[in-house]
Amino acid sequence: MYDLEFNKNEDNLKRNWNQIKLQGEAIEKGGGAAASAKQKNNGKMLARERIEYLKDKEAPFYEIGLFAGYGMYEEYGGCPSGGVVGGITTVAGRQCIVVANDATVKAGAWFPITAKKNLRFQEIAMENRLPIIYLVDSAGIFLPMQDEIFADKYHFGRIFRNNAVLSSMGITQIAAVMGSCVAGGAYLPIMSDEALIVDKTGSIFLAGSYLVKAAIGEIIDNETLGGSITHAEISGVIDDRFPNDQSCLDRIKFIMDKIGSSTKAGIDRKKSIPPLKNPTEIYGLLPENKSKPYKTIELIERLVDNSEFEQYKKGYAATILCGYARIDGWAVGIVANNREVVKSKKGEMQFGGAIYSDSAEKAARFIMNCNQKKIPLVFLQDVTGFMVGSRSEQNGIIKDGAKMVNAMSNSTVPKFTVIISNSYGAGNYAMCGKAYDPRLIVAWPTAKIAVMGGEQAAKTLLQLEKSKTGTLTEEDEQKLLAKITDKYNSHTTAIYAASNLWVDAIIDPLETRNWISLGIEAANNAPIEKFNLGVIQT
């Protein structure tokens, strides 16, 4: 049934995904066996165990930021998952965000990527009006890097600002202090709606006993200073205390069971129908060679309900596909880069993956239509950028590209982005990259994100190096080119993007439907604002 190329493509994508899974499984071990055993010996559950116990038994846990911090802070021993585990799940039947400090990683200390990741969780909660549960077990800011996490706008303090904003929006926040809660971090649980603590293991104080002695000469132990009895029965800082992790988590379930429903966005949903065409064929349809053309429509038909995709302006501007479909029953508008080489009605050949003037205008109009109808947008990225050259410039590519960026930026319906393969240059922006507030943004293992492709970038960088160093022998030039190419390519991978939180997760392509459905279900909790386009060049 399938040819040799299909089988090679399938083997390549499955191999890439298996490598991602193995690396992810290693990250899930956090700070390692010894640190985990220490937690257990202290009567504490591990971060992932707490989440597993808290969430509904059959509910999936969609983890966000598993690869955060990957390859970073190696001089300090690394920071798996940024020292915090979190994602979207359901508790007592209510969809919510759960965030748990991983105390096996530097005692749950906050690195720069930890703050960035926590801010992402709060952003998702605000955008979708989801309750957020904090399972606190942290030693506070990682002092050797305090200058990179303490004082700037999107540093540690932004967390507490967001606590206040979430509260003003009426979004439920529940915090359980299940370990250390030190210094500025002590404000997080107390700025939440409900603040709970576990006896003996939980503690809250602005300064621990050693610092108190150094500062004011008082000699006191940490339990008396900021333990559960102190804060539940003397200071009144905490609402209630519990003998162990399980009983504390049970109280959170009890609270979540009582929360009222929110005003829905009104996104249309019908009964889910699986794709008519086999989704597993995606593995073989996506070429291993990223420059090779393929029919993007064939991927779409394996992602949407009943494989039904009603195209918008099908005969016009074929380098971009726009159209209506359903994913797991939810109505969606899809904007996808078509990777075929096509012939325009004007007779010119157009390269798949590039955005031309006509395709930018088509996408802009389609985005406006989806906003008019309250239909969420799904962007499927395999884009090499906007088309360059004299013909494109004379056709007004910059003006037409600006129309698409304007419409996409001002879009108020929920947006979701899947980076399938290439994501280069301004194409990343126009197709709703991270800077344009997609509710969720995920990558397939084959994703590449950069200003331009590795080969072109490396040759440009080589010319800059040659201008500095003077004449090079052909052998030295080839060595330098290879070194530059390897370094550049290592910074364009899906894992590199995930480590920096440019994407929320790297996913198996077969999980794409589930992630989009999850995102739309979350987005349906927040009313959709009126769409205003602003000023555009005509």
JSON list of C-alpha atoms in Angstrom, two decimals, residues 402-478:
[
{"chain": "A", "resi": 402, "resn": "ALA", "atom": "CA", "xyz": [1.15, 43.25, 7.53]},
{"chain": "A", "resi": 403, "resn": "LYS", "atom": "CA", "xyz": [-2.58, 42.70, 6.89]},
{"chain": "A", "resi": 404, "resn": "MET", "atom": "CA", "xyz": [-2.26, 39.06, 7.92]},
{"chain": "A", "resi": 405, "resn": "VAL", "atom": "CA", "xyz": [-0.19, 39.88, 11.00]},
{"chain": "A", "resi": 406, "resn": "ASN", "atom": "CA", "xyz": [-2.67, 42.62, 11.96]},
{"chain": "A", "resi": 407, "resn": "ALA", "atom": "CA", "xyz": [-5.72, 40.37, 11.62]},
{"chain": "A", "resi": 408, "resn": "MET", "atom": "CA", "xyz": [-4.04, 37.52, 13.49]},
{"chain": "A", "resi": 409, "resn": "SER", "atom": "CA", "xyz": [-2.71, 39.79, 16.27]},
{"chain": "A", "resi": 410, "resn": "ASN", "atom": "CA", "xyz": [-6.09, 41.42, 16.92]},
{"chain": "A", "resi": 411, "resn": "SER", "atom": "CA", "xyz": [-8.02, 38.16, 16.68]},
{"chain": "A", "resi": 412, "resn": "THR", "atom": "CA", "xyz": [-10.04, 37.62, 19.85]},
{"chain": "A", "resi": 413, "resn": "VAL", "atom": "CA", "xyz": [-11.20, 34.06, 19.25]},
{"chain": "A", "resi": 414, "resn": "PRO", "atom": "CA", "xyz": [-8.97, 31.45, 20.90]},
{"chain": "A", "resi": 415, "resn": "LYS", "atom": "CA", "xyz": [-5.89, 30.59, 18.81]},
{"chain": "A", "resi": 416, "resn": "PHE", "atom": "CA", "xyz": [-3.91, 27.35, 18.86]},
{"chain": "A", "resi": 417, "resn": "THR", "atom": "CA", "xyz": [-0.63, 26.68, 17.09]},
{"chain": "A", "resi": 418, "resn": "VAL", "atom": "CA", "xyz": [0.95, 23.39, 16.02]},
{"chain": "A", "resi": 419, "resn": "ILE", "atom": "CA", "xyz": [4.49, 23.58, 14.64]},
{"chain": "A", "resi": 420, "resn": "ILE", "atom": "CA", "xyz": [4.70, 20.63, 12.29]},
{"chain": "A", "resi": 421, "resn": "SER", "atom": "CA", "xyz": [8.09, 21.19, 10.69]},
{"chain": "A", "resi": 422, "resn": "ASN", "atom": "CA", "xyz": [9.65, 24.48, 9.52]},
{"chain": "A", "resi": 423, "resn": "SER", "atom": "CA", "xyz": [8.90, 27.69, 11.40]},
{"chain": "A", "resi": 424, "resn": "TYR", "atom": "CA", "xyz": [11.19, 30.32, 9.92]},
{"chain": "A", "resi": 425, "resn": "GLY", "atom": "CA", "xyz": [11.42, 34.07, 9.88]},
{"chain": "A", "resi": 426, "resn": "ALA", "atom": "CA", "xyz": [8.38, 36.29, 9.88]},
{"chain": "A", "resi": 427, "resn": "GLY", "atom": "CA", "xyz": [6.37, 33.23, 8.86]},
{"chain": "A", "resi": 428, "resn": "ASN", "atom": "CA", "xyz": [6.56, 32.16, 12.50]},
{"chain": "A", "resi": 429, "resn": "TYR", "atom": "CA", "xyz": [4.94, 35.47, 13.44]},
{"chain": "A", "resi": 430, "resn": "ALA", "atom": "CA", "xyz": [2.21, 35.52, 10.80]},
{"chain": "A", "resi": 431, "resn": "MET", "atom": "CA", "xyz": [1.25, 31.92, 11.62]},
{"chain": "A", "resi": 432, "resn": "CYS", "atom": "CA", "xyz": [0.71, 32.76, 15.30]},
{"chain": "A", "resi": 433, "resn": "GLY", "atom": "CA", "xyz": [4.06, 32.06, 16.92]},
{"chain": "A", "resi": 434, "resn": "LYS", "atom": "CA", "xyz": [4.56, 32.34, 20.67]},
{"chain": "A", "resi": 435, "resn": "ALA", "atom": "CA", "xyz": [4.69, 36.16, 20.60]},
{"chain": "A", "resi": 436, "resn": "TYR", "atom": "CA", "xyz": [1.08, 36.30, 19.35]},
{"chain": "A", "resi": 437, "resn": "ASP", "atom": "CA", "xyz": [-0.64, 34.70, 22.35]},
{"chain": "A", "resi": 438, "resn": "PRO", "atom": "CA", "xyz": [-1.84, 31.30, 21.17]},
{"chain": "A", "resi": 439, "resn": "ARG", "atom": "CA", "xyz": [-3.77, 29.72, 24.05]},
{"chain": "A", "resi": 440, "resn": "LEU", "atom": "CA", "xyz": [-1.57, 26.65, 23.56]},
{"chain": "A", "resi": 441, "resn": "ILE", "atom": "CA", "xyz": [1.40, 26.16, 21.26]},
{"chain": "A", "resi": 442, "resn": "VAL", "atom": "CA", "xyz": [2.83, 22.69, 20.70]},
{"chain": "A", "resi": 443, "resn": "ALA", "atom": "CA", "xyz": [5.47, 21.17, 18.44]},
{"chain": "A", "resi": 444, "resn": "TRP", "atom": "CA", "xyz": [5.86, 17.86, 16.68]},
{"chain": "A", "resi": 445, "resn": "PRO", "atom": "CA", "xyz": [9.30, 16.24, 17.11]},
{"chain": "A", "resi": 446, "resn": "THR", "atom": "CA", "xyz": [10.13, 17.40, 13.58]},
{"chain": "A", "resi": 447, "resn": "ALA", "atom": "CA", "xyz": [9.73, 21.12, 14.40]},
{"chain": "A", "resi": 448, "resn": "LYS", "atom": "CA", "xyz": [12.49, 23.62, 13.56]},
{"chain": "A", "resi": 449, "resn": "ILE", "atom": "CA", "xyz": [12.21, 27.22, 14.78]},
{"chain": "A", "resi": 450, "resn": "ALA", "atom": "CA", "xyz": [14.66, 29.91, 13.64]},
{"chain": "A", "resi": 451, "resn": "VAL", "atom": "CA", "xyz": [15.12, 33.17, 11.73]},
{"chain": "A", "resi": 452, "resn": "MET", "atom": "CA", "xyz": [16.10, 31.11, 8.69]},
{"chain": "A", "resi": 453, "resn": "GLY", "atom": "CA", "xyz": [17.16, 27.59, 7.75]},
{"chain": "A", "resi": 454, "resn": "GLY", "atom": "CA", "xyz": [20.50, 26.29, 9.02]},
{"chain": "A", "resi": 455, "resn": "GLU", "atom": "CA", "xyz": [22.25, 26.16, 5.66]},
{"chain": "A", "resi": 456, "resn": "GLN", "atom": "CA", "xyz": [21.41, 29.74, 4.69]},
{"chain": "A", "resi": 457, "resn": "ALA", "atom": "CA", "xyz": [22.15, 31.07, 8.18]},
{"chain": "A", "resi": 458, "resn": "ALA", "atom": "CA", "xyz": [25.48, 29.25, 8.41]},
{"chain": "A", "resi": 459, "resn": "LYS", "atom": "CA", "xyz": [26.68, 30.66, 5.09]},
{"chain": "A", "resi": 460, "resn": "THR", "atom": "CA", "xyz": [25.71, 34.17, 6.19]},
{"chain": "A", "resi": 461, "resn": "LEU", "atom": "CA", "xyz": [27.53, 33.74, 9.52]},
{"chain": "A", "resi": 462, "resn": "LEU", "atom": "CA", "xyz": [30.54, 32.30, 7.70]},
{"chain": "A", "resi": 463, "resn": "GLN", "atom": "CA", "xyz": [30.87, 35.45, 5.62]},
{"chain": "A", "resi": 464, "resn": "LEU", "atom": "CA", "xyz": [30.85, 37.53, 8.80]},
{"chain": "A", "resi": 465, "resn": "GLU", "atom": "CA", "xyz": [33.58, 35.36, 10.33]},
{"chain": "A", "resi": 466, "resn": "LYS", "atom": "CA", "xyz": [35.68, 35.55, 7.18]},
{"chain": "A", "resi": 467, "resn": "SER", "atom": "CA", "xyz": [35.45, 39.34, 7.21]},
{"chain": "A", "resi": 468, "resn": "LYS", "atom": "CA", "xyz": [36.96, 39.29, 10.72]},
{"chain": "A", "resi": 469, "resn": "THR", "atom": "CA", "xyz": [39.66, 36.67, 10.22]},
{"chain": "A", "resi": 470, "resn": "GLY", "atom": "CA", "xyz": [40.70, 37.41, 6.66]},
{"chain": "A", "resi": 471, "resn": "THR", "atom": "CA", "xyz": [41.50, 34.76, 4.05]},
{"chain": "A", "resi": 472, "resn": "LEU", "atom": "CA", "xyz": [40.85, 31.12, 5.00]},
{"chain": "A", "resi": 473, "resn": "THR", "atom": "CA", "xyz": [42.03, 27.96, 3.29]},
{"chain": "A", "resi": 474, "resn": "GLU", "atom": "CA", "xyz": [39.29, 25.87, 1.72]},
{"chain": "A", "resi": 475, "resn": "GLU", "atom": "CA", "xyz": [39.79, 23.21, 4.41]},
{"chain": "A", "resi": 476, "resn": "ASP", "atom": "CA", "xyz": [39.56, 25.73, 7.26]},
{"chain": "A", "resi": 477, "resn": "GLU", "atom": "CA", "xyz": [36.51, 27.30, 5.66]},
{"chain": "A", "resi": 478, "resn": "GLN", "atom": "CA", "xyz": [34.73, 23.94, 5.51]}
]
